[in-house]
Amino acid sequence: MPRKKPLVIGHRGAPGYRPEHSRSSYELALAMGVDAVEPDVVATKDGVLVVRHENEISGTTDVAEHAEFADRRTTKRVDGQALTGWFTEDFTWDELATLRGRERLPEVRATSASFDGGQPILRLVDLLDLVRRGSVEHGREIGVVLEVKHATYFASIGLDLVPLIERDLRAAGWADGELPLIIECFEQTVLGQLRARGIPASYIYLIESSGRPYDQLVAHGKRALTYKATVAPRGLNGLIGAVDGISVSKKMLLAHGNTIVADAHARGLKVFTWTCRPENAFLAPEFRGDGGKGAFGDYEAEWGVIARQGIDGVFVDHPDLGVAFFRG
């Protein structure tokens, strides 16, 4: 029996070609045939959800060039890590709207960096509207994979993301079960909170290759289950009925002899993986080629190792390559 082809998800749009989370990045991903796109959401101080990979925005915007915001630069601890820069929660939406996006990895993606400075930050509601209109334009149903970022941290500073997400999903018509919606997070607590509010979605638990989830670390300290233990059979047993699946770092699926996909499927859990990228900088050493970090290596060989395990979804930065490989 032929294996079911996985969902191909435009990770932050099409960031192999345009600055991540920009309007043109998402529009390009839709045009290239993805099944869904993945926005990350963080909050402003006035409770607007914006689409950024992190709440620290110096690497993806021109905020450092705005003299009027120079005094906002600060150091904070986010999920236990010290970070210095500018943070979305210190700005109103009107202030963030004056910024323009830029390529996060210009040394790897010089072509994408050529689009720096041309596009503003998107709100979650902007992205939801963009996908809805894109589905009509391209004549196919396109989903959203919404990643909730730093939920425990934001709650600790008085910005509970749960009601903000519910507000925007309901306002945009994405909470009635008619449009394909997946909600994911590296913290299981917020997934349970959103599910309890009756948001119809598939709930996917994001899994790092090492460490512990921050919500569990805060609650239980070193007794908290590690991510690695979570994808062992006993850990997967604890996810049955709590989430619909897991999304694991591709490093875990490239580990020889792993049985994560089979173990999860045996328990009725879906398995996604992140992030399949063709550049040498992101490939496992054995698949890298000549030409430096930005050159493409033998990505098809690496992706083949992952595809043969029977994954249900895959995040890609180059949607055209991902669609051709995983759905070809």
mmCIF file of C-alpha atoms in Angstrom:
data_model
loop_
_atom_site.group_PDB
_atom_site.id
_atom_site.type_symbol
_atom_site.label_atom_id
_atom_site.label_comp_id
_atom_site.label_asym_id
_atom_site.label_seq_id
_atom_site.Cartn_x
_atom_site.Cartn_y
_atom_site.Cartn_z
ATOM 1 C CA MET A 1 0.000 0.000 0.000
ATOM 2 C CA PRO A 2 1.454 3.414 -0.941
ATOM 3 C CA ARG A 3 2.347 5.594 2.025
ATOM 4 C CA LYS A 4 0.174 8.635 2.653
ATOM 5 C CA LYS A 5 1.952 11.825 1.646
ATOM 6 C CA PRO A 6 2.634 14.274 4.474
ATOM 7 C CA LEU A 7 1.260 17.769 4.821
ATOM 8 C CA VAL A 8 3.795 20.239 3.458
ATOM 9 C CA ILE A 9 3.828 23.316 5.684
ATOM 10 C CA GLY A 10 5.432 26.615 4.744
ATOM 11 C CA HIS A 11 7.539 27.333 7.825
ATOM 12 C CA ARG A 12 7.091 31.071 8.437
ATOM 13 C CA GLY A 13 5.988 31.268 4.808
ATOM 14 C CA ALA A 14 8.767 30.759 2.287
ATOM 15 C CA PRO A 15 11.802 32.083 4.215
ATOM 16 C CA GLY A 16 14.257 30.439 1.865
ATOM 17 C CA TYR A 17 13.297 33.175 -0.584
ATOM 18 C CA ARG A 18 11.826 36.105 1.388
ATOM 19 C CA PRO A 19 12.311 37.436 4.930
ATOM 20 C CA GLU A 20 10.434 35.145 7.323
ATOM 21 C CA HIS A 21 6.903 36.075 8.384
ATOM 22 C CA SER A 22 6.650 38.814 5.746
ATOM 23 C CA ARG A 23 3.568 39.145 3.574
ATOM 24 C CA SER A 24 5.545 38.224 0.457
ATOM 25 C CA SER A 25 6.971 35.164 2.227
ATOM 26 C CA TYR A 26 3.478 33.856 2.924
ATOM 27 C CA GLU A 27 2.097 34.786 -0.486
ATOM 28 C CA LEU A 28 4.953 32.949 -2.169
ATOM 29 C CA ALA A 29 4.374 29.852 -0.027
ATOM 30 C CA LEU A 30 0.704 29.772 -1.003
ATOM 31 C CA ALA A 31 1.587 30.151 -4.689
ATOM 32 C CA MET A 32 4.113 27.308 -4.417
ATOM 33 C CA GLY A 33 1.448 24.846 -3.335
ATOM 34 C CA VAL A 34 1.783 24.334 0.421
ATOM 35 C CA ASP A 35 -0.988 22.647 2.372
ATOM 36 C CA ALA A 36 -0.595 25.138 5.227
ATOM 37 C CA VAL A 37 1.589 27.932 6.537
ATOM 38 C CA GLU A 38 3.039 28.378 10.007
ATOM 39 C CA PRO A 39 2.933 31.740 11.798
ATOM 40 C CA ASP A 40 4.541 32.190 15.221
ATOM 41 C CA VAL A 41 2.696 34.591 17.525
ATOM 42 C CA VAL A 42 3.908 36.901 20.283
ATOM 43 C CA ALA A 43 2.184 39.861 21.951
ATOM 44 C CA THR A 44 2.546 43.621 22.145
ATOM 45 C CA LYS A 45 2.053 45.473 25.411
ATOM 46 C CA ASP A 46 -1.434 46.497 24.318
ATOM 47 C CA GLY A 47 -2.443 42.898 23.636
ATOM 48 C CA VAL A 48 -2.083 42.672 19.862
ATOM 49 C CA LEU A 49 -0.798 39.336 18.552
ATOM 50 C CA VAL A 50 1.949 39.831 15.980
ATOM 51 C CA VAL A 51 3.647 37.327 13.726
ATOM 52 C CA ARG A 52 7.301 37.031 14.759
ATOM 53 C CA HIS A 53 9.514 34.047 15.494
ATOM 54 C CA GLU A 54 10.570 35.592 18.803
ATOM 55 C CA ASN A 55 9.502 38.454 21.021
ATOM 56 C CA GLU A 56 13.091 39.781 20.687
ATOM 57 C CA ILE A 57 13.023 41.489 17.306
ATOM 58 C CA SER A 58 16.463 42.993 16.662
ATOM 59 C CA GLY A 59 17.374 40.202 14.234
ATOM 60 C CA THR A 60 14.227 40.366 12.105
ATOM 61 C CA THR A 61 13.382 44.087 12.008
ATOM 62 C CA ASP A 62 15.085 47.453 11.628
ATOM 63 C CA VAL A 63 14.248 48.466 15.205
ATOM 64 C CA ALA A 64 17.913 49.226 15.982
ATOM 65 C CA GLU A 65 17.853 51.959 13.325
ATOM 66 C CA HIS A 66 14.957 53.796 15.000
ATOM 67 C CA ALA A 67 16.497 56.385 17.307
ATOM 68 C CA GLU A 68 13.142 56.957 18.979
ATOM 69 C CA PHE A 69 13.264 53.399 20.325
ATOM 70 C CA ALA A 70 16.902 53.341 21.451
ATOM 71 C CA ASP A 71 15.930 53.457 25.113
ATOM 72 C CA ARG A 72 13.789 50.314 24.744
ATOM 73 C CA ARG A 73 16.865 48.120 24.356
ATOM 74 C CA THR A 74 17.146 45.942 27.438
ATOM 75 C CA THR A 75 18.108 42.525 28.794
ATOM 76 C CA LYS A 76 15.488 40.021 29.907
ATOM 77 C CA ARG A 77 15.274 36.366 30.838
ATOM 78 C CA VAL A 78 12.937 34.532 28.477
ATOM 79 C CA ASP A 79 12.370 30.849 29.174
ATOM 80 C CA GLY A 80 15.357 30.962 31.479
ATOM 81 C CA GLN A 81 17.728 32.444 28.894
ATOM 82 C CA ALA A 82 19.210 35.957 29.078
ATOM 83 C CA LEU A 83 18.502 37.969 25.911
ATOM 84 C CA THR A 84 19.453 41.524 25.042
ATOM 85 C CA GLY A 85 17.564 43.537 22.473
ATOM 86 C CA TRP A 86 14.115 44.958 21.790
ATOM 87 C CA PHE A 87 10.993 43.033 22.833
ATOM 88 C CA THR A 88 7.490 43.146 21.390
ATOM 89 C CA GLU A 89 5.901 43.426 24.831
ATOM 90 C CA ASP A 90 7.594 46.821 25.296
ATOM 91 C CA PHE A 91 5.884 48.302 22.232
ATOM 92 C CA THR A 92 2.336 49.148 21.265
ATOM 93 C CA TRP A 93 1.055 47.818 17.963
ATOM 94 C CA ASP A 94 1.097 51.331 16.491
ATOM 95 C CA GLU A 95 4.809 51.565 17.317
ATOM 96 C CA LEU A 96 5.647 48.147 15.880
ATOM 97 C CA ALA A 97 3.770 49.041 12.721
ATOM 98 C CA THR A 98 6.472 51.619 11.945
ATOM 99 C CA LEU A 99 9.169 48.928 11.733
ATOM 100 C CA ARG A 100 10.188 46.988 8.637
ATOM 101 C CA GLY A 101 11.308 43.386 8.396
ATOM 102 C CA ARG A 102 14.682 41.978 7.430
ATOM 103 C CA GLU A 103 16.319 38.625 6.743
ATOM 104 C CA ARG A 104 17.411 36.854 9.929
ATOM 105 C CA LEU A 105 20.214 34.866 8.238
ATOM 106 C CA PRO A 106 21.729 37.166 5.583
ATOM 107 C CA GLU A 107 25.000 35.242 5.478
ATOM 108 C CA VAL A 108 23.082 32.128 4.374
ATOM 109 C CA ARG A 109 20.201 33.713 2.455
ATOM 110 C CA ALA A 110 21.581 36.722 0.638
ATOM 111 C CA THR A 111 18.793 36.722 -1.964
ATOM 112 C CA SER A 112 16.165 36.976 0.756
ATOM 113 C CA ALA A 113 18.158 39.767 2.399
ATOM 114 C CA SER A 114 17.800 41.808 -0.788
ATOM 115 C CA PHE A 115 14.157 42.325 0.252
ATOM 116 C CA ASP A 116 15.098 43.907 3.606
ATOM 117 C CA GLY A 117 13.240 47.022 4.643
ATOM 118 C CA GLY A 118 10.308 46.646 2.302
ATOM 119 C CA GLN A 119 7.572 45.121 4.420
ATOM 120 C CA PRO A 120 5.919 45.802 7.789
ATOM 121 C CA ILE A 121 5.173 43.330 10.566
ATOM 122 C CA LEU A 122 1.933 41.366 10.243
ATOM 123 C CA ARG A 123 -0.650 40.867 12.952
ATOM 124 C CA LEU A 124 -2.159 37.419 13.372
ATOM 125 C CA VAL A 125 -5.463 38.716 11.999
ATOM 126 C CA ASP A 126 -3.645 39.968 8.886
ATOM 127 C CA LEU A 127 -2.136 36.531 8.327
ATOM 128 C CA LEU A 128 -5.449 34.733 8.807
ATOM 129 C CA ASP A 129 -7.079 37.028 6.271
ATOM 130 C CA LEU A 130 -4.191 36.522 3.854
ATOM 131 C CA VAL A 131 -4.565 32.721 3.993
ATOM 132 C CA ARG A 132 -8.331 32.855 3.635
ATOM 133 C CA ARG A 133 -8.047 35.008 0.519
ATOM 134 C CA GLY A 134 -5.180 32.876 -0.773
ATOM 135 C CA SER A 135 -7.314 29.752 -0.520
ATOM 136 C CA VAL A 136 -9.904 31.372 -2.759
ATOM 137 C CA GLU A 137 -7.311 32.717 -5.186
ATOM 138 C CA HIS A 138 -5.528 29.366 -5.573
ATOM 139 C CA GLY A 139 -8.687 27.261 -5.536
ATOM 140 C CA ARG A 140 -7.717 24.930 -2.707
ATOM 141 C CA GLU A 141 -8.129 24.734 1.047
ATOM 142 C CA ILE A 142 -5.011 26.030 2.809
ATOM 143 C CA GLY A 143 -4.527 25.641 6.532
ATOM 144 C CA VAL A 144 -2.810 27.520 9.327
ATOM 145 C CA VAL A 145 -0.406 25.922 11.800
ATOM 146 C CA LEU A 146 -0.364 28.447 14.635
ATOM 147 C CA GLU A 147 2.657 28.280 16.927
ATOM 148 C CA VAL A 148 2.236 29.815 20.366
ATOM 149 C CA LYS A 149 5.537 31.279 21.568
ATOM 150 C CA HIS A 150 6.713 31.666 25.177
ATOM 151 C CA ALA A 151 3.273 31.233 26.749
ATOM 152 C CA THR A 152 4.541 30.796 30.316
ATOM 153 C CA TYR A 153 6.818 33.815 30.013
ATOM 154 C CA PHE A 154 4.085 36.053 28.628
ATOM 155 C CA ALA A 155 1.644 34.950 31.337
ATOM 156 C CA SER A 156 4.281 35.823 33.964
ATOM 157 C CA ILE A 157 4.334 39.456 32.779
ATOM 158 C CA GLY A 158 0.552 39.777 32.651
ATOM 159 C CA LEU A 159 0.023 38.973 28.964
ATOM 160 C CA ASP A 160 -1.947 35.725 28.912
ATOM 161 C CA LEU A 161 -1.841 34.618 25.278
ATOM 162 C CA VAL A 162 -4.811 32.237 25.536
ATOM 163 C CA PRO A 163 -7.659 34.798 25.481
ATOM 164 C CA LEU A 164 -5.797 36.843 22.861
ATOM 165 C CA ILE A 165 -5.501 33.834 20.549
ATOM 166 C CA GLU A 166 -9.139 32.908 21.083
ATOM 167 C CA ARG A 167 -10.184 36.505 20.368
ATOM 168 C CA ASP A 168 -8.313 36.675 17.063
ATOM 169 C CA LEU A 169 -9.295 33.209 15.860
ATOM 170 C CA ARG A 170 -12.971 33.854 16.548
ATOM 171 C CA ALA A 171 -12.876 37.339 15.044
ATOM 172 C CA ALA A 172 -11.283 35.981 11.875
ATOM 173 C CA GLY A 173 -13.665 33.040 11.572
ATOM 174 C CA TRP A 174 -10.964 30.446 12.213
ATOM 175 C CA ALA A 175 -12.553 29.002 15.359
ATOM 176 C CA ASP A 176 -15.719 27.496 13.906
ATOM 177 C CA GLY A 177 -14.139 24.260 12.693
ATOM 178 C CA GLU A 178 -14.669 24.982 9.005
ATOM 179 C CA LEU A 179 -11.099 26.024 8.196
ATOM 180 C CA PRO A 180 -8.086 23.752 8.736
ATOM 181 C CA LEU A 181 -6.343 24.798 11.931
ATOM 182 C CA ILE A 182 -3.468 23.239 13.855
ATOM 183 C CA ILE A 183 -2.193 24.772 17.098
ATOM 184 C CA GLU A 184 1.281 23.882 18.317
ATOM 185 C CA CYS A 185 3.589 24.823 21.155
ATOM 186 C CA PHE A 186 6.693 23.621 22.984
ATOM 187 C CA GLU A 187 4.622 23.954 26.158
ATOM 188 C CA GLN A 188 1.749 21.509 26.606
ATOM 189 C CA THR A 189 -0.045 23.622 29.234
ATOM 190 C CA VAL A 190 -1.225 26.291 26.804
ATOM 191 C CA LEU A 191 -2.463 23.649 24.365
ATOM 192 C CA GLY A 192 -4.736 22.259 27.069
ATOM 193 C CA GLN A 193 -5.966 25.737 27.944
ATOM 194 C CA LEU A 194 -6.900 26.526 24.343
ATOM 195 C CA ARG A 195 -8.594 23.170 23.877
ATOM 196 C CA ALA A 196 -10.594 23.790 27.068
ATOM 197 C CA ARG A 197 -11.925 27.000 25.490
ATOM 198 C CA GLY A 198 -13.464 24.973 22.686
ATOM 199 C CA ILE A 199 -11.141 26.017 19.864
ATOM 200 C CA PRO A 200 -11.603 23.260 17.248
ATOM 201 C CA ALA A 201 -8.111 22.391 16.027
ATOM 202 C CA SER A 202 -5.531 19.636 15.967
ATOM 203 C CA TYR A 203 -3.224 20.162 18.926
ATOM 204 C CA ILE A 204 0.413 19.312 18.328
ATOM 205 C CA TYR A 205 3.128 19.206 21.003
ATOM 206 C CA LEU A 206 6.446 20.553 19.728
ATOM 207 C CA ILE A 207 9.480 18.553 20.828
ATOM 208 C CA GLU A 208 13.084 19.747 20.999
ATOM 209 C CA SER A 209 15.963 17.296 20.615
ATOM 210 C CA SER A 210 17.195 18.143 24.127
ATOM 211 C CA GLY A 211 16.147 19.935 27.299
ATOM 212 C CA ARG A 212 12.819 20.275 29.083
ATOM 213 C CA PRO A 213 9.677 22.300 28.281
ATOM 214 C CA TYR A 214 9.706 25.602 30.137
ATOM 215 C CA ASP A 215 6.192 25.313 31.572
ATOM 216 C CA GLN A 216 7.064 21.959 33.137
ATOM 217 C CA LEU A 217 10.438 23.225 34.334
ATOM 218 C CA VAL A 218 8.728 26.104 36.151
ATOM 219 C CA ALA A 219 6.161 23.767 37.690
ATOM 220 C CA HIS A 220 8.363 20.785 38.564
ATOM 221 C CA GLY A 221 12.010 21.816 38.305
ATOM 222 C CA LYS A 222 14.420 19.044 37.385
ATOM 223 C CA ARG A 223 11.645 16.497 37.980
ATOM 224 C CA ALA A 224 10.017 17.708 34.780
ATOM 225 C CA LEU A 225 10.015 15.170 31.961
ATOM 226 C CA THR A 226 12.651 15.848 29.325
ATOM 227 C CA TYR A 227 11.681 16.172 25.683
ATOM 228 C CA LYS A 228 13.661 13.017 24.959
ATOM 229 C CA ALA A 229 11.721 11.068 27.566
ATOM 230 C CA THR A 230 8.457 12.447 26.180
ATOM 231 C CA VAL A 231 8.937 10.630 22.863
ATOM 232 C CA ALA A 232 9.893 7.335 24.512
ATOM 233 C CA PRO A 233 7.015 4.830 24.648
ATOM 234 C CA ARG A 234 6.135 5.610 28.267
ATOM 235 C CA GLY A 235 6.167 9.358 27.590
ATOM 236 C CA LEU A 236 3.983 8.944 24.526
ATOM 237 C CA ASN A 237 1.494 6.997 26.618
ATOM 238 C CA GLY A 238 1.038 10.132 28.710
ATOM 239 C CA LEU A 239 0.102 12.184 25.640
ATOM 240 C CA ILE A 240 -2.798 9.967 24.565
ATOM 241 C CA GLY A 241 -5.981 11.999 24.814
ATOM 242 C CA ALA A 242 -4.092 15.175 25.722
ATOM 243 C CA VAL A 243 -2.784 16.130 22.265
ATOM 244 C CA ASP A 244 -3.353 14.922 18.729
ATOM 245 C CA GLY A 245 0.293 14.519 17.881
ATOM 246 C CA ILE A 246 3.877 15.624 18.237
ATOM 247 C CA SER A 247 6.219 17.671 16.065
ATOM 248 C CA VAL A 248 9.816 16.657 16.590
ATOM 249 C CA SER A 249 13.150 18.140 15.638
ATOM 250 C CA LYS A 250 14.407 16.375 12.530
ATOM 251 C CA LYS A 251 17.562 15.533 14.505
ATOM 252 C CA MET A 252 15.517 12.960 16.394
ATOM 253 C CA LEU A 253 14.324 11.287 13.200
ATOM 254 C CA LEU A 254 17.830 11.254 11.738
ATOM 255 C CA ALA A 255 19.123 9.333 14.748
ATOM 256 C CA HIS A 256 19.859 5.784 13.615
ATOM 257 C CA GLY A 257 17.420 3.199 14.865
ATOM 258 C CA ASN A 258 14.838 5.626 16.275
ATOM 259 C CA THR A 259 11.242 4.352 16.360
ATOM 260 C CA ILE A 260 9.487 7.613 17.192
ATOM 261 C CA VAL A 261 7.055 7.657 14.260
ATOM 262 C CA ALA A 262 6.049 4.027 14.629
ATOM 263 C CA ASP A 263 5.692 4.353 18.408
ATOM 264 C CA ALA A 264 3.536 7.474 18.090
ATOM 265 C CA HIS A 265 1.359 6.032 15.336
ATOM 266 C CA ALA A 266 0.761 2.925 17.454
ATOM 267 C CA ARG A 267 -0.782 5.253 20.043
ATOM 268 C CA GLY A 268 -2.915 7.201 17.580
ATOM 269 C CA LEU A 269 -0.624 10.237 17.554
ATOM 270 C CA LYS A 270 0.444 12.099 14.426
ATOM 271 C CA VAL A 271 4.083 13.004 13.861
ATOM 272 C CA PHE A 272 5.312 16.183 12.188
ATOM 273 C CA THR A 273 8.954 17.219 11.860
ATOM 274 C CA TRP A 274 10.878 20.478 11.563
ATOM 275 C CA THR A 275 12.597 21.909 9.645
ATOM 276 C CA CYS A 276 13.647 20.494 6.273
ATOM 277 C CA ARG A 277 16.032 22.942 4.621
ATOM 278 C CA PRO A 278 18.355 22.336 1.671
ATOM 279 C CA GLU A 279 21.322 24.520 2.632
ATOM 280 C CA ASN A 280 24.506 22.994 3.993
ATOM 281 C CA ALA A 281 24.157 25.127 7.130
ATOM 282 C CA PHE A 282 21.112 23.105 8.182
ATOM 283 C CA LEU A 283 21.862 19.623 6.875
ATOM 284 C CA ALA A 284 23.306 16.813 8.968
ATOM 285 C CA PRO A 285 27.076 16.601 8.321
ATOM 286 C CA GLU A 286 26.885 13.506 6.121
ATOM 287 C CA PHE A 287 24.578 15.294 3.669
ATOM 288 C CA ARG A 288 26.538 18.527 3.254
ATOM 289 C CA GLY A 289 28.235 19.395 -0.029
ATOM 290 C CA ASP A 290 30.678 21.934 -1.397
ATOM 291 C CA GLY A 291 30.112 25.660 -1.685
ATOM 292 C CA GLY A 292 29.702 26.996 1.828
ATOM 293 C CA LYS A 293 26.817 27.380 4.249
ATOM 294 C CA GLY A 294 24.345 28.815 1.768
ATOM 295 C CA ALA A 295 24.897 26.221 -0.967
ATOM 296 C CA PHE A 296 22.499 23.318 -1.327
ATOM 297 C CA GLY A 297 23.797 19.951 -0.175
ATOM 298 C CA ASP A 298 22.309 16.502 -0.760
ATOM 299 C CA TYR A 299 19.065 17.519 0.864
ATOM 300 C CA GLU A 300 17.024 14.907 -0.995
ATOM 301 C CA ALA A 301 19.023 12.128 0.677
ATOM 302 C CA GLU A 302 18.409 13.616 4.115
ATOM 303 C CA TRP A 303 14.742 14.237 3.442
ATOM 304 C CA GLY A 304 14.394 10.699 2.147
ATOM 305 C CA VAL A 305 15.518 9.301 5.504
ATOM 306 C CA ILE A 306 12.741 11.320 7.127
ATOM 307 C CA ALA A 307 10.042 10.608 4.548
ATOM 308 C CA ARG A 308 10.534 6.848 4.704
ATOM 309 C CA GLN A 309 9.575 6.875 8.378
ATOM 310 C CA GLY A 310 5.997 7.802 7.468
ATOM 311 C CA ILE A 311 5.681 11.307 8.899
ATOM 312 C CA ASP A 312 2.319 13.091 8.755
ATOM 313 C CA GLY A 313 3.606 16.618 8.225
ATOM 314 C CA VAL A 314 6.841 18.421 7.408
ATOM 315 C CA PHE A 315 7.911 22.047 7.807
ATOM 316 C CA VAL A 316 9.933 23.470 4.925
ATOM 317 C CA ASP A 317 11.621 26.810 4.183
ATOM 318 C CA HIS A 318 11.602 26.300 0.405
ATOM 319 C CA PRO A 319 8.005 25.310 -0.377
ATOM 320 C CA ASP A 320 8.620 24.524 -4.035
ATOM 321 C CA LEU A 321 11.308 21.994 -3.128
ATOM 322 C CA GLY A 322 9.222 20.579 -0.293
ATOM 323 C CA VAL A 323 6.123 20.119 -2.450
ATOM 324 C CA ALA A 324 8.154 18.515 -5.249
ATOM 325 C CA PHE A 325 9.916 16.099 -2.925
ATOM 326 C CA PHE A 326 7.298 15.099 -0.368
ATOM 327 C CA ARG A 327 4.315 15.159 -2.713
ATOM 328 C CA GLY A 328 6.045 14.230 -5.953
#
